[in-house]
PDB file of C-alpha atoms in Angstrom:
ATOM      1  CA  UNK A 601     -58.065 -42.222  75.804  1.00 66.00           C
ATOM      2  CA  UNK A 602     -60.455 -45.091  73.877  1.00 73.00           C
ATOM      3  CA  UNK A 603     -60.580 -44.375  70.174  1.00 76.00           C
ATOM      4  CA  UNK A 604     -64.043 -44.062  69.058  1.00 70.00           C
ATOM      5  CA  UNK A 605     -65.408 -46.778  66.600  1.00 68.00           C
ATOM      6  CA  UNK A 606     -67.034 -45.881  63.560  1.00 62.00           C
ATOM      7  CA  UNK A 607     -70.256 -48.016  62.773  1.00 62.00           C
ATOM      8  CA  UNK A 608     -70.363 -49.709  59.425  1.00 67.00           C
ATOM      9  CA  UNK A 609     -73.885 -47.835  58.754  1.00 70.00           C
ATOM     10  CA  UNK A 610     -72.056 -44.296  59.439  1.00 73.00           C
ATOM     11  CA  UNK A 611     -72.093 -42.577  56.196  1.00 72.00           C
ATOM     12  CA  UNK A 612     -69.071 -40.377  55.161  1.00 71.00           C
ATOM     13  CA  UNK A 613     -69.227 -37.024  54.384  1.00 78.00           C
ATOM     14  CA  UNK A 614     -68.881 -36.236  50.999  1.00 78.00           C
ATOM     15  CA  UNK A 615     -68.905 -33.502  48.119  1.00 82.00           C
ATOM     16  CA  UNK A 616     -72.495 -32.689  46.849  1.00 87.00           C
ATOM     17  CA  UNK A 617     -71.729 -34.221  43.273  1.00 85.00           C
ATOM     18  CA  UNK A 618     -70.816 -37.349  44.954  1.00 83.00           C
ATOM     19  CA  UNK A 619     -73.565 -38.301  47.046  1.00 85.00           C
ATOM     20  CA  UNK A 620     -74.258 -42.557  47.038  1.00 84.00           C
ATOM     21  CA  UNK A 621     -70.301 -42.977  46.668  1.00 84.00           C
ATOM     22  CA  UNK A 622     -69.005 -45.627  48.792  1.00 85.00           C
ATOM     23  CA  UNK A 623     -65.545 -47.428  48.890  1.00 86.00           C
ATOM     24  CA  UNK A 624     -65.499 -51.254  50.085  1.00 89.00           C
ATOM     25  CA  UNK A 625     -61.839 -53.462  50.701  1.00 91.00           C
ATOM     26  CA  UNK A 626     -62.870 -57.033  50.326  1.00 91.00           C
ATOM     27  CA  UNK A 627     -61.642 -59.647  51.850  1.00 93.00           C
ATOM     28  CA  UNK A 628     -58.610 -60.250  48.909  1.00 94.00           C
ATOM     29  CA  UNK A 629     -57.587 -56.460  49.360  1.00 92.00           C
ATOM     30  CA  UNK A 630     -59.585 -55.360  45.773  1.00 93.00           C
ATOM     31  CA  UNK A 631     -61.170 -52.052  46.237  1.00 90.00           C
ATOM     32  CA  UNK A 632     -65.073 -51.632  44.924  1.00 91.00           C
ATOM     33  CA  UNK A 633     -66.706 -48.381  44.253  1.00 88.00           C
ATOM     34  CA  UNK A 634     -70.519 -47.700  43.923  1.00 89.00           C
ATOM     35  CA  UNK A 635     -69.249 -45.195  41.453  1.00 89.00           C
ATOM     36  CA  UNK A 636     -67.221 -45.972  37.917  1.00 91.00           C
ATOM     37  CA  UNK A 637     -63.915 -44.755  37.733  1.00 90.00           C
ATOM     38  CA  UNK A 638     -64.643 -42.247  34.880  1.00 93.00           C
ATOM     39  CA  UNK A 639     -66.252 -40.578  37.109  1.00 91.00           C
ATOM     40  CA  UNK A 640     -64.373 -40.230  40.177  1.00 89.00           C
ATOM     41  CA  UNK A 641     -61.617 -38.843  37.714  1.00 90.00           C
ATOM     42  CA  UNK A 642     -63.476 -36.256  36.027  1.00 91.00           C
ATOM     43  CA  UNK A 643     -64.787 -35.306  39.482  1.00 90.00           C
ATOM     44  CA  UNK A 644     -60.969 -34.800  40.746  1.00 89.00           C
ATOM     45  CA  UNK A 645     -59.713 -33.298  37.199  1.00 88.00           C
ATOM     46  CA  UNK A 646     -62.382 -30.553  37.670  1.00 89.00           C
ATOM     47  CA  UNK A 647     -62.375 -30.256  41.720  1.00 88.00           C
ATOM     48  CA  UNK A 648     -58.593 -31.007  42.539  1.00 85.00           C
ATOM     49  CA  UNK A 649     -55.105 -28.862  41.328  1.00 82.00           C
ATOM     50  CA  UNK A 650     -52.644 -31.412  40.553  1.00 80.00           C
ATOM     51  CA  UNK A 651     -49.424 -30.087  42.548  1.00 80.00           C
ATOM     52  CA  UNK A 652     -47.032 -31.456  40.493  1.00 79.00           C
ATOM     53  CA  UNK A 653     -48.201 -29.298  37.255  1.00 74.00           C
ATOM     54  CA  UNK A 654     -48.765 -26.414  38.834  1.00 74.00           C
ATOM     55  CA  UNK A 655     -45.401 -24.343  38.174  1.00 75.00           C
ATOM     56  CA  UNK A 656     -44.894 -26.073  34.400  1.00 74.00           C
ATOM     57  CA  UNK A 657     -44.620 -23.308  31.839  1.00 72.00           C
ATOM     58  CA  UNK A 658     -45.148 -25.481  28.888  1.00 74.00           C
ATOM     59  CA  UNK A 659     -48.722 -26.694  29.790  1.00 65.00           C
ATOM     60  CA  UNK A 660     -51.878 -24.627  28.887  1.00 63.00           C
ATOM     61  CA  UNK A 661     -53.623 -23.826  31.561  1.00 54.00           C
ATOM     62  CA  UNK A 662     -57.092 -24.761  31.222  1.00 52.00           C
ATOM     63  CA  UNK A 663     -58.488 -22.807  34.393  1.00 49.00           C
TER      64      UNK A 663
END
């Protein structure tokens, strides 16, 4: 079965608070975001449960 190409004008889906966000590779691998990094990362702080921390005993938990 042919794998179905994506068009480059297809937008992702993405989370409400993200809307705009895009994610480019150039040519010399470097990735590019429409969004600053700040932001993605207080997005995924707030959104995302880091698995790692989960089970610690000697972190607050802020949730």
């Amino acid at each position: 079965m042919a794998k179905k190409k994506k068009t480059k004008n297809e937008n992702p889906k993405v989370h409400e608070e993200l809307k705009g966000f895009k994610m480019d590779i150039n040519s010399f691998g470097e990735i590019s975001s429409s969004f600053p990094i700040d932001k993605i990362n207080e997005f995924l702080n707030k959104n995302v449960e880091d698995k790692k921390l989960k089970d610690r005993d000697d972190l607050d938990s802020t949730k």
